[in-house]
Short mmCIF file of C-alpha atoms and ligand atoms in Angstrom, two decimals:
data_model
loop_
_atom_site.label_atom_id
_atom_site.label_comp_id
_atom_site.label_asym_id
_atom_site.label_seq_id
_atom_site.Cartn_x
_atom_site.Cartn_y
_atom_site.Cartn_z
CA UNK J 1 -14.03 6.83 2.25
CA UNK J 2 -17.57 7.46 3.05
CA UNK J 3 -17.06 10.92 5.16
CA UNK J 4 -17.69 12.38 2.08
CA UNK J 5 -20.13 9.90 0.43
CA UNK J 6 -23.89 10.64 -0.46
CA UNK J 7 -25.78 8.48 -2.73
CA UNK J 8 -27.63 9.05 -5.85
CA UNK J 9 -29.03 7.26 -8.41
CA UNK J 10 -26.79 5.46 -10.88
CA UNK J 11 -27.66 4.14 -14.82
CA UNK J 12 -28.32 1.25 -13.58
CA UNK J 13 -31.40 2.06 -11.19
CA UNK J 14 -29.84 1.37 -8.04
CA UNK J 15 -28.74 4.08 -5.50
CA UNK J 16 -25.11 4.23 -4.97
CA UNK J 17 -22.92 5.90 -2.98
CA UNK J 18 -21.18 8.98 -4.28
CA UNK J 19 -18.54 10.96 -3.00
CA UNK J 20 -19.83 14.82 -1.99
CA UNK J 21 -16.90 16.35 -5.11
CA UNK J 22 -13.71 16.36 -6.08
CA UNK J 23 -11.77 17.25 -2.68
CA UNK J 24 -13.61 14.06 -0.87
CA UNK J 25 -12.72 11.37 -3.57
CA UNK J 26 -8.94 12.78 -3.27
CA UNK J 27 -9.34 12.68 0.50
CA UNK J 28 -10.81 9.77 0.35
CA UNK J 29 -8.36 8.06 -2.34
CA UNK J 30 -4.89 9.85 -0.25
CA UNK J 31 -6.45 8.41 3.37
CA UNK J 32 -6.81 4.42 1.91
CA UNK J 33 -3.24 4.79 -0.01
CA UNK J 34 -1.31 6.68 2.96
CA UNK J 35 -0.68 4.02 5.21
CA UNK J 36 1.93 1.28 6.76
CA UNK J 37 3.43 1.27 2.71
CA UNK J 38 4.66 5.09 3.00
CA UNK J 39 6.44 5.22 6.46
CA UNK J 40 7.04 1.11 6.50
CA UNK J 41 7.79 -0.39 3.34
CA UNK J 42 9.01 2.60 1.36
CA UNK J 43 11.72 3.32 3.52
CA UNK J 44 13.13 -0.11 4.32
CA UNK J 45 12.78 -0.85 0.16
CA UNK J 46 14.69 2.64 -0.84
CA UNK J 47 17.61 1.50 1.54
CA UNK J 48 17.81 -1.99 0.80
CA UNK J 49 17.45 -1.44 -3.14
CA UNK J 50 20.10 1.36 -3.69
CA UNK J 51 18.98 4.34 -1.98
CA UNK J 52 19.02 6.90 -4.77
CA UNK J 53 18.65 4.66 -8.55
CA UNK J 54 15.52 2.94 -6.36
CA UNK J 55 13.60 6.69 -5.84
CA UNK J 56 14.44 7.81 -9.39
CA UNK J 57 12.57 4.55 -10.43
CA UNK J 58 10.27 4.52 -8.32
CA UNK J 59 9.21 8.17 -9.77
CA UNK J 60 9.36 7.00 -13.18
CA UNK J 61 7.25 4.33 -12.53
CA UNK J 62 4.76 6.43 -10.67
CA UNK J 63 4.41 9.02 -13.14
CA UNK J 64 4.20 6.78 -16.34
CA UNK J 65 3.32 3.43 -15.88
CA UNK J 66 0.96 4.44 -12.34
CA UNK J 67 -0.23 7.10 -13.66
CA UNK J 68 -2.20 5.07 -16.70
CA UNK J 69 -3.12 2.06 -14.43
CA UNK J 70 -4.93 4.53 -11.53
CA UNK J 71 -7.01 6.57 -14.45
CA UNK J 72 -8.02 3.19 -16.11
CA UNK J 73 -9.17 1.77 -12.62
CA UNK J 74 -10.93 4.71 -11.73
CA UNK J 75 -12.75 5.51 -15.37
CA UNK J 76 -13.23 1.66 -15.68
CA UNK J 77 -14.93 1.75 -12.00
CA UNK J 78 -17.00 5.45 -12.51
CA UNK J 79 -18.09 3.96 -16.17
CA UNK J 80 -19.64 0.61 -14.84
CA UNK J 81 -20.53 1.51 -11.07
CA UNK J 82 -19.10 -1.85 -10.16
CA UNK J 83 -16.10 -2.99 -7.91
CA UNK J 84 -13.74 -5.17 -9.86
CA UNK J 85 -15.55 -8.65 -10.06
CA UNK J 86 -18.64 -6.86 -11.75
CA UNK J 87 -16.82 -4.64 -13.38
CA UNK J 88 -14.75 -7.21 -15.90
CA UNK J 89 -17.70 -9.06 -15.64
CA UNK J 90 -20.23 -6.00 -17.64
CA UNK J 91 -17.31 -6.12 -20.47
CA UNK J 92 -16.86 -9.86 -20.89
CA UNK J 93 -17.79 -13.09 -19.32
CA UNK J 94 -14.92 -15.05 -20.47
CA UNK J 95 -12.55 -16.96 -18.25
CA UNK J 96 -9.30 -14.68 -18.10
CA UNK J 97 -11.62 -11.85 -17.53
CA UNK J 98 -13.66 -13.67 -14.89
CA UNK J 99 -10.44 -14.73 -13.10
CA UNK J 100 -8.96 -10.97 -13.49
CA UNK J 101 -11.49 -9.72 -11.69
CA UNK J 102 -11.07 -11.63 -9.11
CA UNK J 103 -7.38 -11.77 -8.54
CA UNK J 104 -7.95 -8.11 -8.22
CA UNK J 105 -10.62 -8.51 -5.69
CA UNK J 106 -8.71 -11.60 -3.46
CA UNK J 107 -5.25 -9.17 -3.06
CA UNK J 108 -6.60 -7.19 -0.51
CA UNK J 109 -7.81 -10.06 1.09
CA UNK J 110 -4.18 -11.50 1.06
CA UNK J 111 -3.01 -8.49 2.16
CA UNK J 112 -4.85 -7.06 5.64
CA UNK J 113 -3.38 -10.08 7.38
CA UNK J 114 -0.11 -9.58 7.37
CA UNK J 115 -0.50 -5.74 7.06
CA UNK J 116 -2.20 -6.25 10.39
CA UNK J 117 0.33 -8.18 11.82
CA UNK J 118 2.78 -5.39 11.20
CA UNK J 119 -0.51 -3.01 12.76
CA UNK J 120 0.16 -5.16 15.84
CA UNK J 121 3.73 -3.73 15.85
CA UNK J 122 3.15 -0.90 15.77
CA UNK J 123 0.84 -1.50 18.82
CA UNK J 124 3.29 -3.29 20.33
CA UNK J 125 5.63 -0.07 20.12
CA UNK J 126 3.15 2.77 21.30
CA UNK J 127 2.13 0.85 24.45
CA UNK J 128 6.13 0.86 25.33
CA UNK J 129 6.18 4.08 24.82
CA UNK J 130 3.32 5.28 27.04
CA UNK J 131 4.97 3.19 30.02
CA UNK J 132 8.52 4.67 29.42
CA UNK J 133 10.13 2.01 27.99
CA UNK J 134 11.60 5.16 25.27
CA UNK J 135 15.44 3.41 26.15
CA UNK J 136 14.60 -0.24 26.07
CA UNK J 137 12.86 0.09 22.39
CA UNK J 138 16.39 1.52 21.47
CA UNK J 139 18.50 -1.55 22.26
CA UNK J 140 19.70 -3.37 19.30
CA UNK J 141 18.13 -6.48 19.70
CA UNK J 142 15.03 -5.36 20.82
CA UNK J 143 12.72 -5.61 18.36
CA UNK J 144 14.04 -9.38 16.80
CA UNK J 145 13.32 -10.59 20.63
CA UNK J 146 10.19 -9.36 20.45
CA UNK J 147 8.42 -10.62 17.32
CA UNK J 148 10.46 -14.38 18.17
CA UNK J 149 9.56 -14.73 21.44
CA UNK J 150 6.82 -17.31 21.08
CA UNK J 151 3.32 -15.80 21.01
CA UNK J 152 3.97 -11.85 22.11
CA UNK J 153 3.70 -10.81 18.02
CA UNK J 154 0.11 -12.99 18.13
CA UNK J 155 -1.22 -11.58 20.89
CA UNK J 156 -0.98 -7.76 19.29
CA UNK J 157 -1.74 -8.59 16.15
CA UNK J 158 -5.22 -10.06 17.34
CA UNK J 159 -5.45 -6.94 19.10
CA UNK J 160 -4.89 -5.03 16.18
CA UNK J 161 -7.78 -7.31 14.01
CA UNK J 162 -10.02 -6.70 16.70
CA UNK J 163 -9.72 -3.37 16.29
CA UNK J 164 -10.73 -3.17 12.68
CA UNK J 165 -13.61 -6.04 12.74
CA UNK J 166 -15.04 -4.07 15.48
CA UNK J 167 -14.80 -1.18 13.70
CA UNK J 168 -16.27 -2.88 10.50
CA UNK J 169 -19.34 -4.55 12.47
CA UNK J 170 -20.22 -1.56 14.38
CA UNK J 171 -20.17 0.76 10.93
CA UNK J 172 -18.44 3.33 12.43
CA UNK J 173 -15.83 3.28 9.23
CA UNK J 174 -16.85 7.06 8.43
CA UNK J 175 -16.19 8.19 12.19
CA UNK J 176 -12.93 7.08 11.74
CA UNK J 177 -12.15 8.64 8.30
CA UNK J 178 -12.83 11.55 9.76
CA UNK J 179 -10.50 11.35 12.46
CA UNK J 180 -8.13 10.29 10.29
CA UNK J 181 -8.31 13.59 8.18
CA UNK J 182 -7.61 15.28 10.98
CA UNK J 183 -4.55 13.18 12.12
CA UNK J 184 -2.91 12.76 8.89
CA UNK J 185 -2.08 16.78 8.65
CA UNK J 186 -0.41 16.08 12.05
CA UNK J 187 1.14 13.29 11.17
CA UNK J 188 3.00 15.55 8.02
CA UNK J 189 4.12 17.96 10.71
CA UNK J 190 5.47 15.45 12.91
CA UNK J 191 6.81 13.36 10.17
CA UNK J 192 8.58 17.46 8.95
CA UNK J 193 10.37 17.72 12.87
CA UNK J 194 11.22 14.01 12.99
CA UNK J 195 12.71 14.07 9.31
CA UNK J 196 14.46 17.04 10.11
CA UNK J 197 16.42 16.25 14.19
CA UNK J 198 17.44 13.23 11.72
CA UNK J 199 18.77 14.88 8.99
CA UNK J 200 20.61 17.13 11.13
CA UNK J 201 22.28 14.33 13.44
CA UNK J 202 25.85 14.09 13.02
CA UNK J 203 26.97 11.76 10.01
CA UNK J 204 23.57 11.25 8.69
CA UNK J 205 24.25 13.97 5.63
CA UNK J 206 25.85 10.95 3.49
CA UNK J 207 21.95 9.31 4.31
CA UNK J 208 20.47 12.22 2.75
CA UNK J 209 22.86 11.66 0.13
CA UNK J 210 22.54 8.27 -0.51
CA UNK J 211 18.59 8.19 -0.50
CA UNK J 212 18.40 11.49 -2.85
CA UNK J 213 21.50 11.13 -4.91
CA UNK J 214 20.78 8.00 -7.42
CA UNK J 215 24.03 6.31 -7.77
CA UNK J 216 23.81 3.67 -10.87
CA UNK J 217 26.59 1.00 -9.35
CA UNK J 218 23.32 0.50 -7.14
CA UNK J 219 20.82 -0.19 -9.83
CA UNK J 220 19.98 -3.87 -10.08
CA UNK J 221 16.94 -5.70 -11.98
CA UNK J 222 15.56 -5.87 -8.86
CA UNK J 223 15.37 -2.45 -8.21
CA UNK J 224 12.93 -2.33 -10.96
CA UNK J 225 10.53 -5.21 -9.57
CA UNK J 226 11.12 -4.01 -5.74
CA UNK J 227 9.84 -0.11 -7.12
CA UNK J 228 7.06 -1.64 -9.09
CA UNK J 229 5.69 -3.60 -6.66
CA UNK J 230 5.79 -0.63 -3.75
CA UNK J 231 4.16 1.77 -6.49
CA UNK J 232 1.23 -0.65 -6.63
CA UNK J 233 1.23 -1.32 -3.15
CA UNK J 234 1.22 2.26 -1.83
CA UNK J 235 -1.42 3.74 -4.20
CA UNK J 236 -3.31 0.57 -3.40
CA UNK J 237 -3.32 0.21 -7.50
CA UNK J 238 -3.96 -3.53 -8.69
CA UNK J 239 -6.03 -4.65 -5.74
CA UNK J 240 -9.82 -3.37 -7.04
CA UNK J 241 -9.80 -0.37 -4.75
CA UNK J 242 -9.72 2.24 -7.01
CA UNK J 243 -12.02 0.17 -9.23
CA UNK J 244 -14.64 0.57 -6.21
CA UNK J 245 -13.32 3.86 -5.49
CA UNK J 246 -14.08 5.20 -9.24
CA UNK J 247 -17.93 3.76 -8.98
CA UNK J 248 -18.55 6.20 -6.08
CA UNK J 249 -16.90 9.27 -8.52
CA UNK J 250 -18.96 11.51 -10.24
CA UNK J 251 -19.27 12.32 -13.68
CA UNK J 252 -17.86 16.11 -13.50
CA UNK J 253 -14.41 14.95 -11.56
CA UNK J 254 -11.28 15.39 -13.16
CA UNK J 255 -9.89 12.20 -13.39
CA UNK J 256 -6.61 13.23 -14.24
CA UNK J 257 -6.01 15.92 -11.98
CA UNK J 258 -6.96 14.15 -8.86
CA UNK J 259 -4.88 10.90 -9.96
CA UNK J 260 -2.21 13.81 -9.99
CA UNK J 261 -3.12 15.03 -6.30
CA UNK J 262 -3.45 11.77 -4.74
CA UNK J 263 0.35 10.83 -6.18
CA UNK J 264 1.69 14.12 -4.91
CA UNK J 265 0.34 13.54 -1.36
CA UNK J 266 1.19 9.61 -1.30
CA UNK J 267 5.04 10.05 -2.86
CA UNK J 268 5.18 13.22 -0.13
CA UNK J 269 4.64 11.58 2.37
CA UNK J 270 6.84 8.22 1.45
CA UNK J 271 9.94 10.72 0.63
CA UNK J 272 9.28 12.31 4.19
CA UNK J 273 9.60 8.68 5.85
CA UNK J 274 12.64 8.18 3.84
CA UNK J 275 14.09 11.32 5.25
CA UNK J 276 13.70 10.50 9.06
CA UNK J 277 14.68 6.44 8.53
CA UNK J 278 17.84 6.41 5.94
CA UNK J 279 19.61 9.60 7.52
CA UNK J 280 18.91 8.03 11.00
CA UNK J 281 20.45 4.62 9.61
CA UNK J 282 23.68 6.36 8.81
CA UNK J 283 23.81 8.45 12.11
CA UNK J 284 23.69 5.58 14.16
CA UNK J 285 25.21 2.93 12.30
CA UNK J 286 27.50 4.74 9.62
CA UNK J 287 25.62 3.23 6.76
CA UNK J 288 26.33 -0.32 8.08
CA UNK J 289 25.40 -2.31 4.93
CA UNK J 290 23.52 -5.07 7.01
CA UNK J 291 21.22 -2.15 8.60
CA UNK J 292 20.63 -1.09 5.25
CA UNK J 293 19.51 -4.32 4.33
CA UNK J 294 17.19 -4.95 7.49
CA UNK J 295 13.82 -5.13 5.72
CA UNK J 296 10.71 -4.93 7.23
CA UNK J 297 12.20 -4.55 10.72
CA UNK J 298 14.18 -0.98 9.78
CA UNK J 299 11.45 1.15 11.20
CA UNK J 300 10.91 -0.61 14.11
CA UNK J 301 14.74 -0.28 14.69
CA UNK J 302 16.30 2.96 13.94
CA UNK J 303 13.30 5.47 14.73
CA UNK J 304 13.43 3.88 18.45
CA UNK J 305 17.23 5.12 18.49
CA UNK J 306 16.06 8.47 17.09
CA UNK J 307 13.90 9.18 19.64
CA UNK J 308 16.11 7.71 22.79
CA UNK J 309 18.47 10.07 21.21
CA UNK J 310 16.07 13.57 22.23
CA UNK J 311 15.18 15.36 24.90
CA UNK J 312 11.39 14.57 24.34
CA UNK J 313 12.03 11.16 23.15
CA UNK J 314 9.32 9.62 25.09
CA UNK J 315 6.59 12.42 24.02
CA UNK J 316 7.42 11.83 20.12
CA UNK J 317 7.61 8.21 19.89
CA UNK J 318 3.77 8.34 21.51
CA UNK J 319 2.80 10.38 19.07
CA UNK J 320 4.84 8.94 16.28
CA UNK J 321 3.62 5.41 17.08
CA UNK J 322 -0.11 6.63 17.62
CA UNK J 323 -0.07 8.25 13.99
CA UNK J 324 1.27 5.61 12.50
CA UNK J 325 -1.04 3.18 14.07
CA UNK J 326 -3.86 5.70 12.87
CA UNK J 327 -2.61 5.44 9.20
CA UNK J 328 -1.93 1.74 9.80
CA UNK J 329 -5.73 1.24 10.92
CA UNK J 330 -7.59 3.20 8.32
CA UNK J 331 -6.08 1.53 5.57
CA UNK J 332 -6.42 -2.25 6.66
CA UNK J 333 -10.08 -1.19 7.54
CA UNK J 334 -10.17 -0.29 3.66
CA UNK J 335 -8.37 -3.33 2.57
CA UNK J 336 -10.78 -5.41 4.91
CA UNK J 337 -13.80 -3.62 3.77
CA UNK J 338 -13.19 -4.36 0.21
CA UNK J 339 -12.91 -7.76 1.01
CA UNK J 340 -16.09 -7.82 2.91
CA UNK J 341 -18.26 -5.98 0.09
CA UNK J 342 -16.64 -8.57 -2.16
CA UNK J 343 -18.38 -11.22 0.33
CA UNK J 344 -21.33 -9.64 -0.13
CA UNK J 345 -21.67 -8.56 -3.77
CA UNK J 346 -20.39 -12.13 -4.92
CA UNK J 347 -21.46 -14.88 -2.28
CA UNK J 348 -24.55 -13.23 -1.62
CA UNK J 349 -23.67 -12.72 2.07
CA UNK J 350 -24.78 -10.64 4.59
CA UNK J 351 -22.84 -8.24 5.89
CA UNK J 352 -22.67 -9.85 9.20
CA UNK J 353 -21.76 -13.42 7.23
CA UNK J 354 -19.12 -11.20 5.01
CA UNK J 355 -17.62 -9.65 8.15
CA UNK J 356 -17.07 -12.95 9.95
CA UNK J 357 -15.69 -14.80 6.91
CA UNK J 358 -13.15 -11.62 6.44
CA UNK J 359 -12.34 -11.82 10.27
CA UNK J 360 -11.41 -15.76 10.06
CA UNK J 361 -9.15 -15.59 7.09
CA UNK J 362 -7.62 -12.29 8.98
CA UNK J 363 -7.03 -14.65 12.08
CA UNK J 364 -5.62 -17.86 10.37
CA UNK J 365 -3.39 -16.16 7.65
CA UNK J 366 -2.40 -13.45 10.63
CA UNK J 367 -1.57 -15.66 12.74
CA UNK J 368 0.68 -17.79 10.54
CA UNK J 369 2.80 -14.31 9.83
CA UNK J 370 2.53 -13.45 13.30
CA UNK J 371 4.11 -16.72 14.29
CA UNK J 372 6.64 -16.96 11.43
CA UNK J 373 9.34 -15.56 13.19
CA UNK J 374 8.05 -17.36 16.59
CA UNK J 375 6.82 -20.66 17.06
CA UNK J 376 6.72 -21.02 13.20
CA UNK J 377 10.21 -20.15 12.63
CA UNK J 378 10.99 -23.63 10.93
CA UNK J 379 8.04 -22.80 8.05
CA UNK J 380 10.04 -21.47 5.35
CA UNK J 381 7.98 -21.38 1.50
CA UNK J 382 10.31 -20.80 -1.11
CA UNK J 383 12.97 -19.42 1.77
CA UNK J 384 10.78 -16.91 3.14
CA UNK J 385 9.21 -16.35 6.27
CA UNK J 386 5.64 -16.78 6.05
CA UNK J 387 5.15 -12.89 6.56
CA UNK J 388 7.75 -12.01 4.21
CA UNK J 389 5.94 -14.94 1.35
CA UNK J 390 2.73 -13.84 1.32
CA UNK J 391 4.07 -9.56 0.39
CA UNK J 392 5.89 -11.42 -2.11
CA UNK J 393 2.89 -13.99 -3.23
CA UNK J 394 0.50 -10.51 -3.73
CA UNK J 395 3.36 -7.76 -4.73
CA UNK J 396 5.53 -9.54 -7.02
CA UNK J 397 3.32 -11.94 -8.49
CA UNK J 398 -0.32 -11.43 -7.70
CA UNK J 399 -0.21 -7.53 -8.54
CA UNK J 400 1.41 -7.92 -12.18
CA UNK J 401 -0.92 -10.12 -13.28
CA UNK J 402 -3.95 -8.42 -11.99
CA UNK J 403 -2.42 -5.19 -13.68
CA UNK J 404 -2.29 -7.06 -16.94
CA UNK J 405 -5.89 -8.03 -16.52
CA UNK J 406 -6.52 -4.10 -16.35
CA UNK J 407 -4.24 -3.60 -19.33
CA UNK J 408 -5.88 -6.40 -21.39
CA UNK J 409 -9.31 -5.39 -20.58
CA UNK J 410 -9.08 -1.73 -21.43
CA UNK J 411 -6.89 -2.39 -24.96
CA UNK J 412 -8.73 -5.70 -25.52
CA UNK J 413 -12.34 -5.64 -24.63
CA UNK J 414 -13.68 -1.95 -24.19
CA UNK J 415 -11.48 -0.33 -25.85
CA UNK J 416 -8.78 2.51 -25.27
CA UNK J 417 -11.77 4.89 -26.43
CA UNK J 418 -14.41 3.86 -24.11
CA UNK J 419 -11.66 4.86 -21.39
CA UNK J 420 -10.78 8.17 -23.12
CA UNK J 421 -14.24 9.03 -23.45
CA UNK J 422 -14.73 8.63 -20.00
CA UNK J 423 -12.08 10.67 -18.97
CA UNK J 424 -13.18 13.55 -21.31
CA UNK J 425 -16.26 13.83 -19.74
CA UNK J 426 -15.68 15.76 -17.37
CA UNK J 427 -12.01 17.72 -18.60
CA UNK J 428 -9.64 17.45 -21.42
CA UNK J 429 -7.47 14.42 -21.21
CA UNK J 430 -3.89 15.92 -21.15
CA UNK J 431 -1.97 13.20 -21.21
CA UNK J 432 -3.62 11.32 -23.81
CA UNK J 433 -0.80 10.17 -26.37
CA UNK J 434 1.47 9.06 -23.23
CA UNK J 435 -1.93 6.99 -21.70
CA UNK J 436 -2.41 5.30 -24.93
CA UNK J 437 0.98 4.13 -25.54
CA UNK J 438 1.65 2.90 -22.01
CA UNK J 439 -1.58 0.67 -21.79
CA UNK J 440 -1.34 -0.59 -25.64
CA UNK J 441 2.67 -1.27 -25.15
CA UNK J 442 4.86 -0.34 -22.59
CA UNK J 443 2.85 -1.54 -19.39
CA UNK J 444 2.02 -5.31 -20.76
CA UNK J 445 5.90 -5.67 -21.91
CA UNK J 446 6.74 -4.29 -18.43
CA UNK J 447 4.68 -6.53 -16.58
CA UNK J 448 5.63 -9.47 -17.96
CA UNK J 449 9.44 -9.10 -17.80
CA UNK J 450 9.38 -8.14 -14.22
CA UNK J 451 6.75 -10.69 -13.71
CA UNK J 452 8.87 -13.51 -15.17
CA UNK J 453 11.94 -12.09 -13.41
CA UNK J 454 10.66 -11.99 -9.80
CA UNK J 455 9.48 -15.66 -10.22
CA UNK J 456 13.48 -16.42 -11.71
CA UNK J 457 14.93 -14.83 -9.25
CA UNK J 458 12.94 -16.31 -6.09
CA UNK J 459 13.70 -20.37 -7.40
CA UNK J 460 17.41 -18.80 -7.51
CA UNK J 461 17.94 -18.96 -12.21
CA UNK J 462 18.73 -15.81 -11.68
CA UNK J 463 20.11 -13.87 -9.28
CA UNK J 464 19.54 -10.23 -9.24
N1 PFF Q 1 -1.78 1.89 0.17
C1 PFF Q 1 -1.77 1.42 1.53
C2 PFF Q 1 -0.42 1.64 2.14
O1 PFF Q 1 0.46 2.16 1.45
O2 PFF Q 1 -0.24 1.31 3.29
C3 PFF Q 1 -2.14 -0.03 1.60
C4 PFF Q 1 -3.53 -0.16 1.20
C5 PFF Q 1 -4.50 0.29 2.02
C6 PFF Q 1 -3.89 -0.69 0.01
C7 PFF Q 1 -5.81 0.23 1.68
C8 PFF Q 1 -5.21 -0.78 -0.36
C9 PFF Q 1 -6.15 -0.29 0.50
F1 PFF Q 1 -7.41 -0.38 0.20
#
């Protein structure tokens, strides 16, 4: 975030950081959300959840109900200069509001482990690749040997946390922003030529087809709570970052427009990771409904047989692997470094004492993913691997209710017109009427339902 930062004085006395204008809080905003959610999740969710019905939702959800939840974090952060915690704290001091704070602020905290587990993956994958192992990545059961084999998954992942708790001691966050704005552009052009030799592979036209083309026999309740959960997830919405984000915004950016932007670049690049994984599913295994349902090991599984597949195989999975790793590393340094200003702002820690804390829970909760489908392969909660429970624990359940915190707090405590106002300060508010009606109605009826129904459907009284 802070490439672009400078710091001036706030209301409130205190210097804070600001970003330099409009083009670094979007840079800033795109380079946290574009991560392991766009070219991971997104992909394996669209194929799993009906291809098609799940992008058309997924849209609708983004434009509507993600749209009013990212300008309410953002005003509610520029308007108080606080991260989460202190920011439902300088509206009220009651209990729900206390505790919504906080769920907002302990989600990212939940979530760097296992996002750096998958980090370690992707690790895992690029150091194959640089010693030529382009052909043995391919095989089919390549990449279920390798996360159950006993410790291997550990070892990278630790790698991996390294990597960002270095990076978070030694304060070199900005250095590696700046990097990153440099290798996301390459990582579009790659993603372009990748997409493309896999739409163009024989048979994978009816993947193009079935991830563009919504087809309502595939549209299950499900689809709903899978597409609302990945919308928060990849915009990094109901997890206090664009609370924090917003407090470093200044008063003359168009809060609108820029939520706009940093959609357009975030769905972009998701739709682009759709286009190389779903057509490459169908090329090489006809559409194979158990591929389609492969989860969070998809990527790791067809892209491999992409590239084994082309002349330069070897060349693009480096590179593919290395940009992904970039994405994959900038945002859990984000996620971590909310956590650890969280520390700080609320225990009263140093940053030292906030980094170390961070790095333990990193280590133990990592390490129980890591292990899940190891050496921990008996731990089941609820049926889930421990990986798979705790992107459950913060998607389905955690990130609902912190939205509804947001919700309540703007229509409850300060007020739809606080919000607007802030908004309005720096342009017209253009989509006003549809903002009002989604936080006052639609988004806390939403919530709920899919709320309730994700918790049904995991303890199996509904199935859906
Ligand atoms: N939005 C990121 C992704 O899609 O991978 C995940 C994320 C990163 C969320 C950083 C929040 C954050 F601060």
């Amino acid at each position: 975030m802070a490439g672009n930062e400078k710091t001036t004085s706030s209301h409130t006395g205190k210097k804070r950081s600001t970003f330099s204008g409009k083009l670094g809080y979007v840079l800033a905003v795109a380079g946290s959300a574009v991560g392991l959610g766009n070219i991971w999740r997104f992909p394996y969710l669209a194929a799993k959840y009906g291809g098609g019905i799940f992008l058309l939702t997924y849209l609708i959800l983004m434009l509507t109900f993600g749209y009013a939840l990212i300008v309410s974090e953002t005003a509610l952060g520029r308007m108080t200069k606080k991260s989460p915690v202190g920011a439902f704290q300088a509206f009220s001091e009651k209990l729900p509001f206390k505790l919504g704070g906080w769920i907002n602020a302990v989600i990212p905290m939940l979530i760097v482990p296992y996002y750096s587990v998958i980090g370690g993956w992707v690790v895992k994958y690029l150091f194959e690749y640089l010693r030529g192992g382009t052909q043995v990545l391919a095989q089919d059961d390549y990449f279920t040997g390798f996360i159950s084999d006993g410790i291997s998954a550990e070892v990278w992942f630790l790698l991996f946390s390294l990597v960002v708790i270095v990076v978070l001691f030694a304060g070199v966050k900005h250095g590696v922003e700046r990097v990153s704005k440099v290798m996301m552009p390459l990582l579009v052009i790659l993603a372009v030529f990748v997409a493309g030799y896999s739409m163009t592979r024989p048979g994978a036209l009816e993947g193009v087809k079935y991830f563009l083309i919504p087809n309502f026999e595939n549209f299950s309740w499900m689809t709903v709570v899978a597409a609302m959960g990945q919308m928060f997830y990849s915009l990094s919405i109901a997890m206090g970052i664009l609370y924090t984000y917003g407090s470093y915004m200044k008063k003359e950016v168009d809060i609108e427009q820029s939520t706009a932007q940093v959609e357009i670049f975030d769905t972009g690049i998701a739709m682009l990771a759709g286009l190389m994984i779903i057509p490459a599913v169908f090329a090489f295994s006809g559409g194979d409904p158990d591929t389609l349902q492969a989860g969070p090991s998809l990527m790791f599984i067809t892209i491999p047989k992409v590239f084994a597949s082309m002349g330069f195989g070897t060349g693009a999975g480096i590179m593919f692997f290395l940009l992904v790793l970039l994405a994959a590393l900038t945002s859990a340094i984000s996620l971590a470094e909310s956590g650890v200003s969280t520390f700080e702002d609320q225990l009263g820690l140093s940053r030292h004492k906030a980094t170390v804390l961070m790095g333990v829970i990193m280590v133990l909760l990592g390490s129980a993913s890591a292990l899940g489908f190891g050496v921990l392969d008996f731990v089941k909660v609820i049926g889930m691997s421990i990986l798979d429970f705790f992107d459950f624990l913060t998607n389905s359940l955690m990130m609902p209710v912190a939205a509804l915190a947001t919700c309540l707090l703007v229509t409850r405590v300060a007020g739809l017109d606080q919000v607007i106002q802030e908004v309005e300060q720096s342009s017209r508010f253009k989509r006003k009427k549809m903002y009002c009606f989604f936080m006052k109605y639609l988004a806390p009826i939403c919530i709920v339902i899919i709320l309730l129904s994700s918790i049904a459907n995991v303890f199996g009284w509904i199935t859906m």
